[in-house]
mmCIF file of C-alpha atoms in Angstrom:
data_model
loop_
_atom_site.group_PDB
_atom_site.id
_atom_site.type_symbol
_atom_site.label_atom_id
_atom_site.label_comp_id
_atom_site.label_asym_id
_atom_site.label_seq_id
_atom_site.Cartn_x
_atom_site.Cartn_y
_atom_site.Cartn_z
ATOM 1 C CA UNK A 934 -0.014 -0.029 -0.024
ATOM 2 C CA UNK A 935 1.033 3.564 -0.554
ATOM 3 C CA UNK A 936 2.581 5.509 2.280
ATOM 4 C CA UNK A 937 4.651 8.458 2.999
ATOM 5 C CA UNK A 938 7.049 8.904 5.899
ATOM 6 C CA UNK A 939 8.530 12.241 7.289
ATOM 7 C CA UNK A 940 10.720 10.964 10.044
ATOM 8 C CA UNK A 941 11.446 14.322 11.496
ATOM 9 C CA UNK A 942 8.527 15.970 13.079
ATOM 10 C CA UNK A 943 10.507 19.169 14.071
ATOM 11 C CA UNK A 944 13.806 20.524 12.693
ATOM 12 C CA UNK A 945 15.441 23.556 14.389
ATOM 13 C CA UNK A 946 18.191 25.265 12.445
ATOM 14 C CA UNK A 947 20.048 28.486 12.625
ATOM 15 C CA UNK A 948 19.571 31.267 9.993
ATOM 16 C CA UNK A 949 21.821 30.832 7.045
ATOM 17 C CA UNK A 950 22.548 27.190 7.765
ATOM 18 C CA UNK A 951 21.635 24.456 5.293
ATOM 19 C CA UNK A 952 18.665 22.212 5.933
ATOM 20 C CA UNK A 953 17.304 18.969 4.656
ATOM 21 C CA UNK A 954 13.799 17.677 5.298
ATOM 22 C CA UNK A 955 13.394 13.942 4.608
ATOM 23 C CA UNK A 956 10.642 12.208 2.827
ATOM 24 C CA UNK A 957 10.396 8.560 1.968
ATOM 25 C CA UNK A 958 7.577 6.787 0.278
ATOM 26 C CA UNK A 959 6.462 3.298 -0.536
ATOM 27 C CA UNK A 960 4.635 2.379 -3.756
ATOM 28 C CA UNK A 961 4.604 -0.379 -6.278
ATOM 29 C CA UNK A 962 3.727 1.845 -9.235
ATOM 30 C CA UNK A 963 4.889 5.038 -10.780
ATOM 31 C CA UNK A 964 4.380 8.075 -8.465
ATOM 32 C CA UNK A 965 4.294 11.776 -8.592
ATOM 33 C CA UNK A 966 5.909 13.676 -5.685
ATOM 34 C CA UNK A 967 5.144 16.996 -4.116
ATOM 35 C CA UNK A 968 6.275 19.265 -1.376
ATOM 36 C CA UNK A 969 3.802 21.692 0.216
ATOM 37 C CA UNK A 970 4.444 24.551 2.689
ATOM 38 C CA UNK A 971 2.090 25.799 5.310
ATOM 39 C CA UNK A 972 2.713 29.002 7.121
ATOM 40 C CA UNK A 973 1.018 29.511 10.453
ATOM 41 C CA UNK A 974 -2.804 29.734 10.203
ATOM 42 C CA UNK A 975 -2.751 29.536 6.433
ATOM 43 C CA UNK A 976 -3.527 26.936 3.813
ATOM 44 C CA UNK A 977 -1.086 24.764 1.827
ATOM 45 C CA UNK A 978 1.018 26.197 -0.928
ATOM 46 C CA UNK A 979 2.739 24.142 -3.521
ATOM 47 C CA UNK A 980 6.464 24.471 -3.093
ATOM 48 C CA UNK A 981 7.716 22.067 -5.778
ATOM 49 C CA UNK A 982 6.880 18.911 -7.611
ATOM 50 C CA UNK A 983 8.334 15.961 -9.460
ATOM 51 C CA UNK A 984 6.164 14.564 -12.324
ATOM 52 C CA UNK A 985 8.727 13.261 -14.879
ATOM 53 C CA UNK A 986 11.953 14.196 -16.417
ATOM 54 C CA UNK A 987 14.869 15.597 -14.447
ATOM 55 C CA UNK A 988 14.978 14.126 -10.995
ATOM 56 C CA UNK A 989 16.128 17.499 -9.502
ATOM 57 C CA UNK A 990 13.468 20.047 -9.089
ATOM 58 C CA UNK A 991 13.674 23.507 -7.774
ATOM 59 C CA UNK A 992 11.401 26.226 -6.296
ATOM 60 C CA UNK A 993 11.516 29.899 -6.895
ATOM 61 C CA UNK A 994 12.615 30.562 -3.253
ATOM 62 C CA UNK A 995 15.805 28.441 -3.271
ATOM 63 C CA UNK A 996 14.491 25.066 -2.175
ATOM 64 C CA UNK A 997 15.236 21.860 -4.140
ATOM 65 C CA UNK A 998 14.321 18.290 -3.988
ATOM 66 C CA UNK A 999 15.677 15.186 -5.749
ATOM 67 C CA UNK A 1000 13.719 12.184 -6.673
ATOM 68 C CA UNK A 1001 15.648 8.999 -5.963
ATOM 69 C CA UNK A 1002 13.725 5.953 -7.189
ATOM 70 C CA UNK A 1003 16.110 3.412 -5.888
ATOM 71 C CA UNK A 1004 15.877 4.865 -2.341
ATOM 72 C CA UNK A 1005 12.223 5.792 -2.757
ATOM 73 C CA UNK A 1006 12.922 9.244 -1.374
ATOM 74 C CA UNK A 1007 12.240 12.834 -2.154
ATOM 75 C CA UNK A 1008 14.266 14.942 0.346
ATOM 76 C CA UNK A 1009 13.778 18.744 0.440
ATOM 77 C CA UNK A 1010 16.969 20.816 0.835
ATOM 78 C CA UNK A 1011 17.908 24.496 1.004
ATOM 79 C CA UNK A 1012 21.513 25.673 1.286
ATOM 80 C CA UNK A 1013 20.800 28.696 3.378
ATOM 81 C CA UNK A 1014 17.593 29.197 5.248
ATOM 82 C CA UNK A 1015 15.926 32.501 6.290
ATOM 83 C CA UNK A 1016 13.782 33.224 9.193
ATOM 84 C CA UNK A 1017 10.730 33.476 6.825
ATOM 85 C CA UNK A 1018 11.230 29.790 5.952
ATOM 86 C CA UNK A 1019 9.754 28.946 9.387
ATOM 87 C CA UNK A 1020 6.734 26.894 8.496
ATOM 88 C CA UNK A 1021 5.457 23.297 8.258
ATOM 89 C CA UNK A 1022 6.333 21.297 5.255
ATOM 90 C CA UNK A 1023 4.379 18.357 3.904
ATOM 91 C CA UNK A 1024 5.585 15.699 1.458
ATOM 92 C CA UNK A 1025 2.792 14.052 -0.714
ATOM 93 C CA UNK A 1026 2.723 11.182 -3.130
ATOM 94 C CA UNK A 1027 0.212 10.521 -5.844
ATOM 95 C CA UNK A 1028 0.141 7.227 -7.626
ATOM 96 C CA UNK A 1029 -0.361 7.186 -11.404
ATOM 97 C CA UNK A 1030 -3.787 5.488 -11.026
ATOM 98 C CA UNK A 1031 -6.053 8.001 -12.677
ATOM 99 C CA UNK A 1032 -7.667 9.291 -9.403
ATOM 100 C CA UNK A 1033 -4.975 11.779 -8.584
ATOM 101 C CA UNK A 1034 -5.375 11.110 -4.938
ATOM 102 C CA UNK A 1035 -2.568 12.197 -2.530
ATOM 103 C CA UNK A 1036 -1.166 10.475 0.497
ATOM 104 C CA UNK A 1037 0.467 13.060 2.806
ATOM 105 C CA UNK A 1038 3.233 12.615 5.299
ATOM 106 C CA UNK A 1039 2.667 13.846 8.780
ATOM 107 C CA UNK A 1040 4.675 16.957 8.302
ATOM 108 C CA UNK A 1041 7.885 18.554 9.426
ATOM 109 C CA UNK A 1042 7.938 21.812 11.392
ATOM 110 C CA UNK A 1043 10.953 23.825 10.359
ATOM 111 C CA UNK A 1044 12.094 26.382 12.973
ATOM 112 C CA UNK A 1045 14.670 28.844 11.798
ATOM 113 C CA UNK A 1046 16.503 30.425 14.715
ATOM 114 C CA UNK A 1047 18.174 33.849 14.685
ATOM 115 C CA UNK B 751 -4.675 31.527 -6.422
ATOM 116 C CA UNK B 752 -6.719 28.645 -7.913
ATOM 117 C CA UNK B 753 -10.009 30.270 -7.399
ATOM 118 C CA UNK B 754 -11.092 28.217 -4.426
ATOM 119 C CA UNK B 755 -13.193 29.439 -1.566
ATOM 120 C CA UNK B 756 -14.417 27.636 1.551
ATOM 121 C CA UNK B 757 -17.279 28.586 3.704
ATOM 122 C CA UNK B 758 -17.693 29.105 6.657
ATOM 123 C CA UNK B 759 -14.028 29.769 7.568
ATOM 124 C CA UNK B 760 -14.751 29.155 11.230
ATOM 125 C CA UNK B 761 -17.544 27.217 12.919
ATOM 126 C CA UNK B 762 -18.450 26.206 16.435
ATOM 127 C CA UNK B 763 -21.111 23.585 16.796
ATOM 128 C CA UNK B 764 -22.385 21.201 19.433
ATOM 129 C CA UNK B 765 -22.241 17.346 19.390
ATOM 130 C CA UNK B 766 -25.096 15.725 17.367
ATOM 131 C CA UNK B 767 -25.778 18.689 15.199
ATOM 132 C CA UNK B 768 -25.474 18.468 11.304
ATOM 133 C CA UNK B 769 -22.831 20.613 9.737
ATOM 134 C CA UNK B 770 -22.265 21.348 6.056
ATOM 135 C CA UNK B 771 -19.022 22.855 4.661
ATOM 136 C CA UNK B 772 -18.880 24.268 1.200
ATOM 137 C CA UNK B 773 -16.069 24.314 -1.228
ATOM 138 C CA UNK B 774 -16.598 26.620 -4.296
ATOM 139 C CA UNK B 775 -14.242 26.860 -7.459
ATOM 140 C CA UNK B 776 -14.578 29.239 -10.223
ATOM 141 C CA UNK B 777 -12.744 27.434 -12.953
ATOM 142 C CA UNK B 778 -14.713 24.274 -13.713
ATOM 143 C CA UNK B 779 -12.106 21.804 -12.704
ATOM 144 C CA UNK B 780 -13.293 18.179 -12.667
ATOM 145 C CA UNK B 781 -11.563 16.755 -9.650
ATOM 146 C CA UNK B 782 -12.215 18.112 -6.093
ATOM 147 C CA UNK B 783 -11.172 16.767 -2.743
ATOM 148 C CA UNK B 784 -11.932 17.086 0.972
ATOM 149 C CA UNK B 785 -9.104 16.582 3.483
ATOM 150 C CA UNK B 786 -8.921 17.001 7.295
ATOM 151 C CA UNK B 787 -5.779 18.135 9.047
ATOM 152 C CA UNK B 788 -4.949 17.052 12.553
ATOM 153 C CA UNK B 789 -1.724 17.422 14.496
ATOM 154 C CA UNK B 790 0.487 14.326 13.998
ATOM 155 C CA UNK B 791 -1.564 12.978 11.163
ATOM 156 C CA UNK B 792 -0.870 15.458 8.306
ATOM 157 C CA UNK B 793 -3.769 15.687 5.864
ATOM 158 C CA UNK B 794 -6.032 12.831 5.281
ATOM 159 C CA UNK B 795 -8.420 12.362 2.428
ATOM 160 C CA UNK B 796 -12.071 12.208 3.456
ATOM 161 C CA UNK B 797 -13.937 12.097 0.078
ATOM 162 C CA UNK B 798 -13.175 13.078 -3.496
ATOM 163 C CA UNK B 799 -15.195 13.860 -6.716
ATOM 164 C CA UNK B 800 -14.370 13.155 -10.221
ATOM 165 C CA UNK B 801 -17.422 14.912 -11.786
ATOM 166 C CA UNK B 802 -20.928 16.045 -11.054
ATOM 167 C CA UNK B 803 -22.707 13.412 -9.037
ATOM 168 C CA UNK B 804 -19.467 11.299 -9.072
ATOM 169 C CA UNK B 805 -17.838 10.801 -5.728
ATOM 170 C CA UNK B 806 -15.828 8.238 -3.764
ATOM 171 C CA UNK B 807 -14.484 7.626 -0.391
ATOM 172 C CA UNK B 808 -11.083 8.388 1.032
ATOM 173 C CA UNK B 809 -9.248 6.940 3.952
ATOM 174 C CA UNK B 810 -11.276 8.593 6.738
ATOM 175 C CA UNK B 811 -14.751 8.764 5.361
ATOM 176 C CA UNK B 812 -16.800 7.417 8.182
ATOM 177 C CA UNK B 813 -19.211 9.941 9.534
ATOM 178 C CA UNK B 814 -19.016 12.153 6.536
ATOM 179 C CA UNK B 815 -21.030 12.398 3.342
ATOM 180 C CA UNK B 816 -20.458 14.636 0.252
ATOM 181 C CA UNK B 817 -22.509 15.921 -2.655
ATOM 182 C CA UNK B 818 -21.693 17.582 -5.976
ATOM 183 C CA UNK B 819 -24.688 18.751 -7.879
ATOM 184 C CA UNK B 820 -22.821 21.251 -10.003
ATOM 185 C CA UNK B 821 -19.123 21.513 -11.128
ATOM 186 C CA UNK B 822 -18.324 24.412 -9.003
ATOM 187 C CA UNK B 823 -19.514 23.266 -5.633
ATOM 188 C CA UNK B 824 -18.430 20.329 -3.501
ATOM 189 C CA UNK B 825 -20.226 19.978 -0.049
ATOM 190 C CA UNK B 826 -19.097 18.112 2.830
ATOM 191 C CA UNK B 827 -21.682 17.114 5.464
ATOM 192 C CA UNK B 828 -21.204 15.902 8.991
ATOM 193 C CA UNK B 829 -24.615 14.251 9.600
ATOM 194 C CA UNK B 830 -24.198 14.286 13.389
ATOM 195 C CA UNK B 831 -20.983 16.037 14.480
ATOM 196 C CA UNK B 832 -18.791 14.502 17.166
ATOM 197 C CA UNK B 833 -15.870 15.880 19.144
ATOM 198 C CA UNK B 834 -13.499 13.678 17.133
ATOM 199 C CA UNK B 835 -14.495 15.688 14.042
ATOM 200 C CA UNK B 836 -12.920 18.807 15.423
ATOM 201 C CA UNK B 837 -10.286 19.684 12.892
ATOM 202 C CA UNK B 838 -9.285 21.873 10.102
ATOM 203 C CA UNK B 839 -10.895 20.957 6.755
ATOM 204 C CA UNK B 840 -9.245 21.754 3.409
ATOM 205 C CA UNK B 841 -10.720 21.581 0.009
ATOM 206 C CA UNK B 842 -8.549 21.028 -2.973
ATOM 207 C CA UNK B 843 -8.866 20.877 -6.678
ATOM 208 C CA UNK B 844 -6.734 19.293 -9.450
ATOM 209 C CA UNK B 845 -5.867 21.617 -12.087
ATOM 210 C CA UNK B 846 -5.577 20.789 -15.796
ATOM 211 C CA UNK B 847 -5.087 17.707 -18.030
ATOM 212 C CA UNK B 848 -1.709 16.021 -17.514
ATOM 213 C CA UNK B 849 -1.129 18.254 -14.556
ATOM 214 C CA UNK B 850 -1.185 16.102 -11.515
ATOM 215 C CA UNK B 851 -1.133 18.991 -9.006
ATOM 216 C CA UNK B 852 -3.709 19.759 -6.321
ATOM 217 C CA UNK B 853 -4.236 23.313 -5.194
ATOM 218 C CA UNK B 854 -5.859 23.961 -1.769
ATOM 219 C CA UNK B 855 -8.427 26.377 -0.375
ATOM 220 C CA UNK B 856 -7.925 28.446 2.751
ATOM 221 C CA UNK B 857 -9.485 25.924 5.153
ATOM 222 C CA UNK B 858 -12.324 25.719 7.566
ATOM 223 C CA UNK B 859 -11.716 25.521 11.266
ATOM 224 C CA UNK B 860 -14.448 23.406 12.884
ATOM 225 C CA UNK B 861 -14.775 23.034 16.688
ATOM 226 C CA UNK B 862 -17.372 20.469 17.983
ATOM 227 C CA UNK B 863 -18.295 20.930 21.591
#
């Protein structure tokens, strides 16, 4: 069965330091992968996605994620974080099944410290 | 902005009362979804719709029903609200053909006393 694991529930990091938020999934079929960000008391915003093609995808605000099929991972990275990156980050997986349903991970709270 | 609105944005109700949440989209997208968000669980799919009058269950559908009588509206009903249904509810739409991405509404905070 399809599942998504975000092992780190909270990640504190100092401003300008690098960060990696981990996401692993399990699926027996082709998948699409997504990272969403949720700022306090707001909805979810799409950060980046992997549908096909290049396994390295980037967002406009400096985040990147790499699809690793052999390790079934889609970790999110940023080389230098800002205070404004403080938010909750959700990894989601959608199987290529025609229903476009997502399975979400439980989320990782990124806390950027001054 | 994917043109999604949810109403009400906040609601307090009592156990045993019926509650209906509305999701409205302005762009005639076929697929719509209802999720609930709870601490430690992320977002979980309640029900989804793939067209007018076409709906199916998600992973946490017990206690919920949905209806979609027109493309732009997807209603989520709690027939008899329970405290375990206190949550934040998000509606989402899937945009475009060959575009697997969902976009989310602003959410509805529901408190069942």
